[in-house]
JSON list of C-alpha atoms in Angstrom, two decimals:
[
{"chain": "A", "resi": 1, "resn": "UNK", "atom": "CA", "xyz": [54.60, 49.03, -14.60]},
{"chain": "A", "resi": 2, "resn": "UNK", "atom": "CA", "xyz": [51.96, 50.27, -16.96]},
{"chain": "A", "resi": 3, "resn": "UNK", "atom": "CA", "xyz": [50.96, 46.67, -17.76]},
{"chain": "A", "resi": 4, "resn": "UNK", "atom": "CA", "xyz": [50.49, 45.97, -14.06]},
{"chain": "A", "resi": 5, "resn": "UNK", "atom": "CA", "xyz": [48.21, 48.98, -13.71]},
{"chain": "A", "resi": 6, "resn": "UNK", "atom": "CA", "xyz": [46.10, 47.98, -16.74]},
{"chain": "A", "resi": 7, "resn": "UNK", "atom": "CA", "xyz": [45.91, 44.42, -15.46]},
{"chain": "A", "resi": 8, "resn": "UNK", "atom": "CA", "xyz": [44.94, 45.57, -11.94]},
{"chain": "A", "resi": 9, "resn": "UNK", "atom": "CA", "xyz": [42.33, 48.00, -13.33]},
{"chain": "A", "resi": 10, "resn": "UNK", "atom": "CA", "xyz": [40.87, 45.29, -15.59]},
{"chain": "A", "resi": 11, "resn": "UNK", "atom": "CA", "xyz": [40.67, 42.87, -12.66]},
{"chain": "A", "resi": 12, "resn": "UNK", "atom": "CA", "xyz": [39.03, 45.52, -10.48]},
{"chain": "A", "resi": 13, "resn": "UNK", "atom": "CA", "xyz": [36.43, 46.33, -13.15]},
{"chain": "A", "resi": 14, "resn": "UNK", "atom": "CA", "xyz": [35.74, 42.63, -13.72]},
{"chain": "A", "resi": 15, "resn": "UNK", "atom": "CA", "xyz": [35.26, 42.04, -9.97]},
{"chain": "A", "resi": 16, "resn": "UNK", "atom": "CA", "xyz": [32.96, 45.08, -9.70]},
{"chain": "A", "resi": 17, "resn": "UNK", "atom": "CA", "xyz": [30.91, 43.82, -12.68]},
{"chain": "A", "resi": 18, "resn": "UNK", "atom": "CA", "xyz": [30.53, 40.35, -11.18]},
{"chain": "A", "resi": 19, "resn": "UNK", "atom": "CA", "xyz": [29.50, 41.80, -7.84]},
{"chain": "A", "resi": 20, "resn": "UNK", "atom": "CA", "xyz": [26.91, 44.05, -9.48]},
{"chain": "A", "resi": 21, "resn": "UNK", "atom": "CA", "xyz": [25.33, 41.26, -11.53]},
{"chain": "A", "resi": 22, "resn": "UNK", "atom": "CA", "xyz": [25.30, 38.84, -8.60]},
{"chain": "A", "resi": 23, "resn": "UNK", "atom": "CA", "xyz": [23.82, 41.45, -6.28]},
{"chain": "A", "resi": 24, "resn": "UNK", "atom": "CA", "xyz": [21.01, 42.09, -8.79]},
{"chain": "A", "resi": 25, "resn": "UNK", "atom": "CA", "xyz": [20.20, 38.40, -9.18]},
{"chain": "A", "resi": 26, "resn": "UNK", "atom": "CA", "xyz": [17.26, 37.12, -7.15]},
{"chain": "A", "resi": 27, "resn": "UNK", "atom": "CA", "xyz": [17.12, 33.34, -7.05]},
{"chain": "A", "resi": 28, "resn": "UNK", "atom": "CA", "xyz": [13.84, 33.40, -5.10]},
{"chain": "A", "resi": 29, "resn": "UNK", "atom": "CA", "xyz": [12.00, 34.56, -8.25]},
{"chain": "A", "resi": 30, "resn": "UNK", "atom": "CA", "xyz": [12.94, 31.30, -9.96]},
{"chain": "A", "resi": 31, "resn": "UNK", "atom": "CA", "xyz": [10.88, 29.43, -7.35]},
{"chain": "A", "resi": 32, "resn": "UNK", "atom": "CA", "xyz": [7.70, 31.43, -8.00]},
{"chain": "A", "resi": 33, "resn": "UNK", "atom": "CA", "xyz": [5.21, 30.39, -10.68]},
{"chain": "A", "resi": 34, "resn": "UNK", "atom": "CA", "xyz": [4.59, 32.86, -13.49]},
{"chain": "A", "resi": 35, "resn": "UNK", "atom": "CA", "xyz": [1.94, 35.48, -12.93]},
{"chain": "A", "resi": 36, "resn": "UNK", "atom": "CA", "xyz": [-1.54, 34.38, -14.09]},
{"chain": "A", "resi": 37, "resn": "UNK", "atom": "CA", "xyz": [-1.53, 37.09, -16.74]},
{"chain": "A", "resi": 38, "resn": "UNK", "atom": "CA", "xyz": [1.55, 35.46, -18.27]},
{"chain": "A", "resi": 39, "resn": "UNK", "atom": "CA", "xyz": [-0.11, 32.01, -18.52]},
{"chain": "A", "resi": 40, "resn": "UNK", "atom": "CA", "xyz": [-1.33, 30.72, -21.86]},
{"chain": "A", "resi": 41, "resn": "UNK", "atom": "CA", "xyz": [-5.05, 31.22, -22.43]},
{"chain": "A", "resi": 42, "resn": "UNK", "atom": "CA", "xyz": [-7.04, 29.37, -25.02]},
{"chain": "A", "resi": 43, "resn": "UNK", "atom": "CA", "xyz": [-10.38, 30.52, -26.36]},
{"chain": "A", "resi": 44, "resn": "UNK", "atom": "CA", "xyz": [-12.70, 28.89, -28.85]},
{"chain": "A", "resi": 45, "resn": "UNK", "atom": "CA", "xyz": [-15.08, 31.43, -30.38]},
{"chain": "A", "resi": 46, "resn": "UNK", "atom": "CA", "xyz": [-18.69, 30.36, -29.97]},
{"chain": "A", "resi": 47, "resn": "UNK", "atom": "CA", "xyz": [-17.91, 27.54, -27.52]},
{"chain": "A", "resi": 48, "resn": "UNK", "atom": "CA", "xyz": [-19.81, 27.94, -24.28]},
{"chain": "A", "resi": 49, "resn": "UNK", "atom": "CA", "xyz": [-18.22, 26.21, -21.26]},
{"chain": "A", "resi": 50, "resn": "UNK", "atom": "CA", "xyz": [-20.25, 23.58, -19.44]},
{"chain": "A", "resi": 51, "resn": "UNK", "atom": "CA", "xyz": [-22.30, 25.00, -16.59]},
{"chain": "A", "resi": 52, "resn": "UNK", "atom": "CA", "xyz": [-23.46, 21.81, -14.87]},
{"chain": "A", "resi": 53, "resn": "UNK", "atom": "CA", "xyz": [-23.84, 18.06, -15.08]},
{"chain": "A", "resi": 54, "resn": "UNK", "atom": "CA", "xyz": [-24.33, 16.58, -18.55]},
{"chain": "A", "resi": 55, "resn": "UNK", "atom": "CA", "xyz": [-27.94, 15.82, -19.42]},
{"chain": "A", "resi": 56, "resn": "UNK", "atom": "CA", "xyz": [-30.02, 14.76, -22.39]},
{"chain": "A", "resi": 57, "resn": "UNK", "atom": "CA", "xyz": [-32.34, 17.24, -24.10]},
{"chain": "A", "resi": 58, "resn": "UNK", "atom": "CA", "xyz": [-34.81, 14.45, -24.91]},
{"chain": "A", "resi": 59, "resn": "UNK", "atom": "CA", "xyz": [-35.78, 14.03, -21.24]},
{"chain": "A", "resi": 60, "resn": "UNK", "atom": "CA", "xyz": [-38.04, 17.07, -21.40]},
{"chain": "A", "resi": 61, "resn": "UNK", "atom": "CA", "xyz": [-39.81, 15.82, -24.55]},
{"chain": "A", "resi": 62, "resn": "UNK", "atom": "CA", "xyz": [-40.57, 12.28, -23.33]},
{"chain": "A", "resi": 63, "resn": "UNK", "atom": "CA", "xyz": [-44.08, 11.17, -22.40]},
{"chain": "A", "resi": 64, "resn": "UNK", "atom": "CA", "xyz": [-43.52, 7.54, -21.32]},
{"chain": "A", "resi": 65, "resn": "UNK", "atom": "CA", "xyz": [-46.56, 5.32, -20.86]},
{"chain": "A", "resi": 66, "resn": "UNK", "atom": "CA", "xyz": [-47.37, 4.90, -17.15]},
{"chain": "A", "resi": 67, "resn": "UNK", "atom": "CA", "xyz": [-45.68, 1.84, -15.68]},
{"chain": "A", "resi": 68, "resn": "UNK", "atom": "CA", "xyz": [-42.87, 1.81, -18.27]},
{"chain": "A", "resi": 69, "resn": "UNK", "atom": "CA", "xyz": [-39.24, 2.86, -18.57]},
{"chain": "A", "resi": 70, "resn": "UNK", "atom": "CA", "xyz": [-38.47, 4.43, -21.96]},
{"chain": "A", "resi": 71, "resn": "UNK", "atom": "CA", "xyz": [-35.03, 5.21, -23.39]},
{"chain": "A", "resi": 72, "resn": "UNK", "atom": "CA", "xyz": [-33.85, 8.66, -24.42]},
{"chain": "A", "resi": 73, "resn": "UNK", "atom": "CA", "xyz": [-31.47, 9.06, -27.39]},
{"chain": "A", "resi": 74, "resn": "UNK", "atom": "CA", "xyz": [-27.95, 10.10, -26.45]},
{"chain": "A", "resi": 75, "resn": "UNK", "atom": "CA", "xyz": [-24.50, 10.52, -28.00]},
{"chain": "A", "resi": 76, "resn": "UNK", "atom": "CA", "xyz": [-23.29, 6.99, -27.13]},
{"chain": "A", "resi": 77, "resn": "UNK", "atom": "CA", "xyz": [-26.27, 4.85, -28.14]},
{"chain": "A", "resi": 78, "resn": "UNK", "atom": "CA", "xyz": [-24.19, 2.97, -30.73]},
{"chain": "A", "resi": 79, "resn": "UNK", "atom": "CA", "xyz": [-21.79, 1.76, -28.00]},
{"chain": "A", "resi": 80, "resn": "UNK", "atom": "CA", "xyz": [-24.12, 0.03, -25.50]},
{"chain": "A", "resi": 81, "resn": "UNK", "atom": "CA", "xyz": [-27.45, -1.72, -24.95]},
{"chain": "A", "resi": 82, "resn": "UNK", "atom": "CA", "xyz": [-29.89, -1.25, -22.07]},
{"chain": "A", "resi": 83, "resn": "UNK", "atom": "CA", "xyz": [-31.24, -4.35, -20.33]},
{"chain": "A", "resi": 84, "resn": "UNK", "atom": "CA", "xyz": [-33.53, -5.19, -17.41]},
{"chain": "A", "resi": 85, "resn": "UNK", "atom": "CA", "xyz": [-35.09, -1.70, -17.23]},
{"chain": "A", "resi": 86, "resn": "UNK", "atom": "CA", "xyz": [-37.52, -1.53, -14.31]},
{"chain": "A", "resi": 87, "resn": "UNK", "atom": "CA", "xyz": [-39.46, 1.00, -12.27]},
{"chain": "A", "resi": 88, "resn": "UNK", "atom": "CA", "xyz": [-40.78, 0.29, -8.79]},
{"chain": "A", "resi": 89, "resn": "UNK", "atom": "CA", "xyz": [-42.02, 2.54, -5.99]},
{"chain": "A", "resi": 90, "resn": "UNK", "atom": "CA", "xyz": [-38.52, 3.62, -4.91]},
{"chain": "A", "resi": 91, "resn": "UNK", "atom": "CA", "xyz": [-36.08, 3.16, -7.82]},
{"chain": "A", "resi": 92, "resn": "UNK", "atom": "CA", "xyz": [-35.44, 3.08, -11.54]},
{"chain": "A", "resi": 93, "resn": "UNK", "atom": "CA", "xyz": [-32.96, 0.33, -12.35]},
{"chain": "A", "resi": 94, "resn": "UNK", "atom": "CA", "xyz": [-31.39, -1.65, -15.15]},
{"chain": "A", "resi": 95, "resn": "UNK", "atom": "CA", "xyz": [-28.02, -2.30, -16.70]},
{"chain": "A", "resi": 96, "resn": "UNK", "atom": "CA", "xyz": [-25.99, -1.29, -19.69]},
{"chain": "A", "resi": 97, "resn": "UNK", "atom": "CA", "xyz": [-23.80, -3.64, -21.67]},
{"chain": "A", "resi": 98, "resn": "UNK", "atom": "CA", "xyz": [-20.97, -2.10, -23.68]},
{"chain": "A", "resi": 99, "resn": "UNK", "atom": "CA", "xyz": [-21.08, -3.45, -27.23]},
{"chain": "A", "resi": 100, "resn": "UNK", "atom": "CA", "xyz": [-18.39, -1.35, -28.92]},
{"chain": "A", "resi": 101, "resn": "UNK", "atom": "CA", "xyz": [-15.50, -3.35, -27.44]},
{"chain": "A", "resi": 102, "resn": "UNK", "atom": "CA", "xyz": [-14.62, -5.40, -24.40]},
{"chain": "A", "resi": 103, "resn": "UNK", "atom": "CA", "xyz": [-12.87, -2.97, -22.09]},
{"chain": "A", "resi": 104, "resn": "UNK", "atom": "CA", "xyz": [-13.31, -1.56, -18.61]},
{"chain": "A", "resi": 105, "resn": "UNK", "atom": "CA", "xyz": [-15.86, 1.21, -18.14]},
{"chain": "A", "resi": 106, "resn": "UNK", "atom": "CA", "xyz": [-13.93, 4.22, -16.82]},
{"chain": "A", "resi": 107, "resn": "UNK", "atom": "CA", "xyz": [-16.78, 6.74, -16.52]},
{"chain": "A", "resi": 108, "resn": "UNK", "atom": "CA", "xyz": [-20.52, 6.24, -16.87]},
{"chain": "A", "resi": 109, "resn": "UNK", "atom": "CA", "xyz": [-23.49, 8.45, -16.14]},
{"chain": "A", "resi": 110, "resn": "UNK", "atom": "CA", "xyz": [-27.07, 7.30, -16.55]},
{"chain": "A", "resi": 111, "resn": "UNK", "atom": "CA", "xyz": [-29.78, 9.95, -16.18]},
{"chain": "A", "resi": 112, "resn": "UNK", "atom": "CA", "xyz": [-33.41, 9.16, -15.46]},
{"chain": "A", "resi": 113, "resn": "UNK", "atom": "CA", "xyz": [-36.37, 11.43, -15.99]},
{"chain": "A", "resi": 114, "resn": "UNK", "atom": "CA", "xyz": [-39.20, 10.69, -13.55]},
{"chain": "A", "resi": 115, "resn": "UNK", "atom": "CA", "xyz": [-42.73, 11.46, -14.80]},
{"chain": "A", "resi": 116, "resn": "UNK", "atom": "CA", "xyz": [-46.19, 11.67, -13.26]},
{"chain": "A", "resi": 117, "resn": "UNK", "atom": "CA", "xyz": [-49.25, 9.92, -14.71]},
{"chain": "A", "resi": 118, "resn": "UNK", "atom": "CA", "xyz": [-49.90, 12.80, -17.14]},
{"chain": "A", "resi": 119, "resn": "UNK", "atom": "CA", "xyz": [-46.34, 12.58, -18.51]},
{"chain": "A", "resi": 120, "resn": "UNK", "atom": "CA", "xyz": [-45.05, 15.72, -16.77]},
{"chain": "A", "resi": 121, "resn": "UNK", "atom": "CA", "xyz": [-41.34, 15.61, -15.85]},
{"chain": "A", "resi": 122, "resn": "UNK", "atom": "CA", "xyz": [-41.09, 15.75, -12.06]},
{"chain": "A", "resi": 123, "resn": "UNK", "atom": "CA", "xyz": [-37.40, 15.16, -11.42]},
{"chain": "A", "resi": 124, "resn": "UNK", "atom": "CA", "xyz": [-34.13, 14.09, -13.02]},
{"chain": "A", "resi": 125, "resn": "UNK", "atom": "CA", "xyz": [-31.94, 11.60, -11.15]},
{"chain": "A", "resi": 126, "resn": "UNK", "atom": "CA", "xyz": [-28.45, 10.36, -11.91]},
{"chain": "A", "resi": 127, "resn": "UNK", "atom": "CA", "xyz": [-26.30, 7.24, -11.50]},
{"chain": "A", "resi": 128, "resn": "UNK", "atom": "CA", "xyz": [-22.52, 7.83, -11.67]},
{"chain": "A", "resi": 129, "resn": "UNK", "atom": "CA", "xyz": [-19.83, 5.15, -12.01]},
{"chain": "A", "resi": 130, "resn": "UNK", "atom": "CA", "xyz": [-16.14, 6.08, -11.64]},
{"chain": "A", "resi": 131, "resn": "UNK", "atom": "CA", "xyz": [-13.56, 3.40, -12.37]},
{"chain": "A", "resi": 132, "resn": "UNK", "atom": "CA", "xyz": [-11.31, 2.68, -9.42]},
{"chain": "A", "resi": 133, "resn": "UNK", "atom": "CA", "xyz": [-8.16, 0.65, -9.70]},
{"chain": "A", "resi": 134, "resn": "UNK", "atom": "CA", "xyz": [-7.87, -1.59, -6.68]},
{"chain": "A", "resi": 135, "resn": "UNK", "atom": "CA", "xyz": [-4.58, -3.20, -7.69]},
{"chain": "A", "resi": 136, "resn": "UNK", "atom": "CA", "xyz": [-6.07, -6.59, -8.54]},
{"chain": "A", "resi": 137, "resn": "UNK", "atom": "CA", "xyz": [-6.31, -8.07, -12.00]},
{"chain": "A", "resi": 138, "resn": "UNK", "atom": "CA", "xyz": [-9.70, -9.72, -12.25]},
{"chain": "A", "resi": 139, "resn": "UNK", "atom": "CA", "xyz": [-9.32, -11.09, -15.77]},
{"chain": "A", "resi": 140, "resn": "UNK", "atom": "CA", "xyz": [-11.46, -9.80, -18.61]},
{"chain": "A", "resi": 141, "resn": "UNK", "atom": "CA", "xyz": [-13.05, -6.38, -18.01]},
{"chain": "A", "resi": 142, "resn": "UNK", "atom": "CA", "xyz": [-16.72, -6.31, -17.08]},
{"chain": "A", "resi": 143, "resn": "UNK", "atom": "CA", "xyz": [-18.67, -4.68, -19.89]},
{"chain": "A", "resi": 144, "resn": "UNK", "atom": "CA", "xyz": [-22.03, -4.92, -18.06]},
{"chain": "A", "resi": 145, "resn": "UNK", "atom": "CA", "xyz": [-22.80, -2.24, -15.47]},
{"chain": "A", "resi": 146, "resn": "UNK", "atom": "CA", "xyz": [-25.96, -2.41, -13.35]},
{"chain": "A", "resi": 147, "resn": "UNK", "atom": "CA", "xyz": [-27.46, 0.90, -12.19]},
{"chain": "A", "resi": 148, "resn": "UNK", "atom": "CA", "xyz": [-30.09, 2.05, -9.74]},
{"chain": "A", "resi": 149, "resn": "UNK", "atom": "CA", "xyz": [-31.46, 5.57, -9.32]},
{"chain": "A", "resi": 150, "resn": "UNK", "atom": "CA", "xyz": [-33.51, 6.34, -6.20]},
{"chain": "A", "resi": 151, "resn": "UNK", "atom": "CA", "xyz": [-36.75, 8.27, -6.35]},
{"chain": "A", "resi": 152, "resn": "UNK", "atom": "CA", "xyz": [-36.56, 11.20, -3.90]},
{"chain": "A", "resi": 153, "resn": "UNK", "atom": "CA", "xyz": [-38.99, 10.98, -0.99]},
{"chain": "A", "resi": 154, "resn": "UNK", "atom": "CA", "xyz": [-41.00, 14.02, -2.12]},
{"chain": "A", "resi": 155, "resn": "UNK", "atom": "CA", "xyz": [-41.91, 12.16, -5.34]},
{"chain": "A", "resi": 156, "resn": "UNK", "atom": "CA", "xyz": [-42.71, 8.75, -3.84]},
{"chain": "A", "resi": 157, "resn": "UNK", "atom": "CA", "xyz": [-46.19, 7.70, -4.91]},
{"chain": "A", "resi": 158, "resn": "UNK", "atom": "CA", "xyz": [-46.27, 10.31, -7.71]},
{"chain": "A", "resi": 159, "resn": "UNK", "atom": "CA", "xyz": [-43.82, 8.74, -10.20]},
{"chain": "A", "resi": 160, "resn": "UNK", "atom": "CA", "xyz": [-45.74, 6.77, -12.83]},
{"chain": "A", "resi": 161, "resn": "UNK", "atom": "CA", "xyz": [-43.04, 6.28, -15.49]},
{"chain": "A", "resi": 162, "resn": "UNK", "atom": "CA", "xyz": [-39.40, 6.94, -16.27]},
{"chain": "A", "resi": 163, "resn": "UNK", "atom": "CA", "xyz": [-37.01, 7.49, -19.17]},
{"chain": "A", "resi": 164, "resn": "UNK", "atom": "CA", "xyz": [-33.27, 6.75, -19.07]},
{"chain": "A", "resi": 165, "resn": "UNK", "atom": "CA", "xyz": [-30.29, 7.71, -21.22]},
{"chain": "A", "resi": 166, "resn": "UNK", "atom": "CA", "xyz": [-26.50, 7.90, -21.12]},
{"chain": "A", "resi": 167, "resn": "UNK", "atom": "CA", "xyz": [-24.84, 11.35, -21.48]},
{"chain": "A", "resi": 168, "resn": "UNK", "atom": "CA", "xyz": [-21.36, 10.09, -20.39]},
{"chain": "A", "resi": 169, "resn": "UNK", "atom": "CA", "xyz": [-19.63, 6.83, -21.36]},
{"chain": "A", "resi": 170, "resn": "UNK", "atom": "CA", "xyz": [-15.84, 6.45, -21.32]},
{"chain": "A", "resi": 171, "resn": "UNK", "atom": "CA", "xyz": [-14.18, 3.08, -21.68]},
{"chain": "A", "resi": 172, "resn": "UNK", "atom": "CA", "xyz": [-10.61, 2.02, -22.44]}
]
């Protein structure tokens, strides 16, 4: 009889323990993301995060000869060549040809500084190319990318020269 009582008491305590732990469990918490304070944060001392579009410091130092399009040094100059640079009354245009390898251009930004006849920087324009995959295989990737940057209406007739450079170039 004593064994039955011990066995019954043990079973009762075990059932009470299971009920208590199950009642305290909240499955809904498993569906919630961790609190932002619990997320991993990475910091690099001295590294200032980007605050805008990439540019080239040399644009402000250029003084291109009126009627010309100069080039501004940038971080990717060893990977491409400019060609067909031109300035007319409404646009700065040209093309870049990737020379580092033959692969698709994924991201490209060309910036153009627009200058008046005294060499003063009036405006900075930008051409942006984003690679889009259209599901078709067109053979070898195109390593030449034409660009055109419009002159804003408020500067029409005042732009005498331009300078171009590449702050962003990503290819496969």
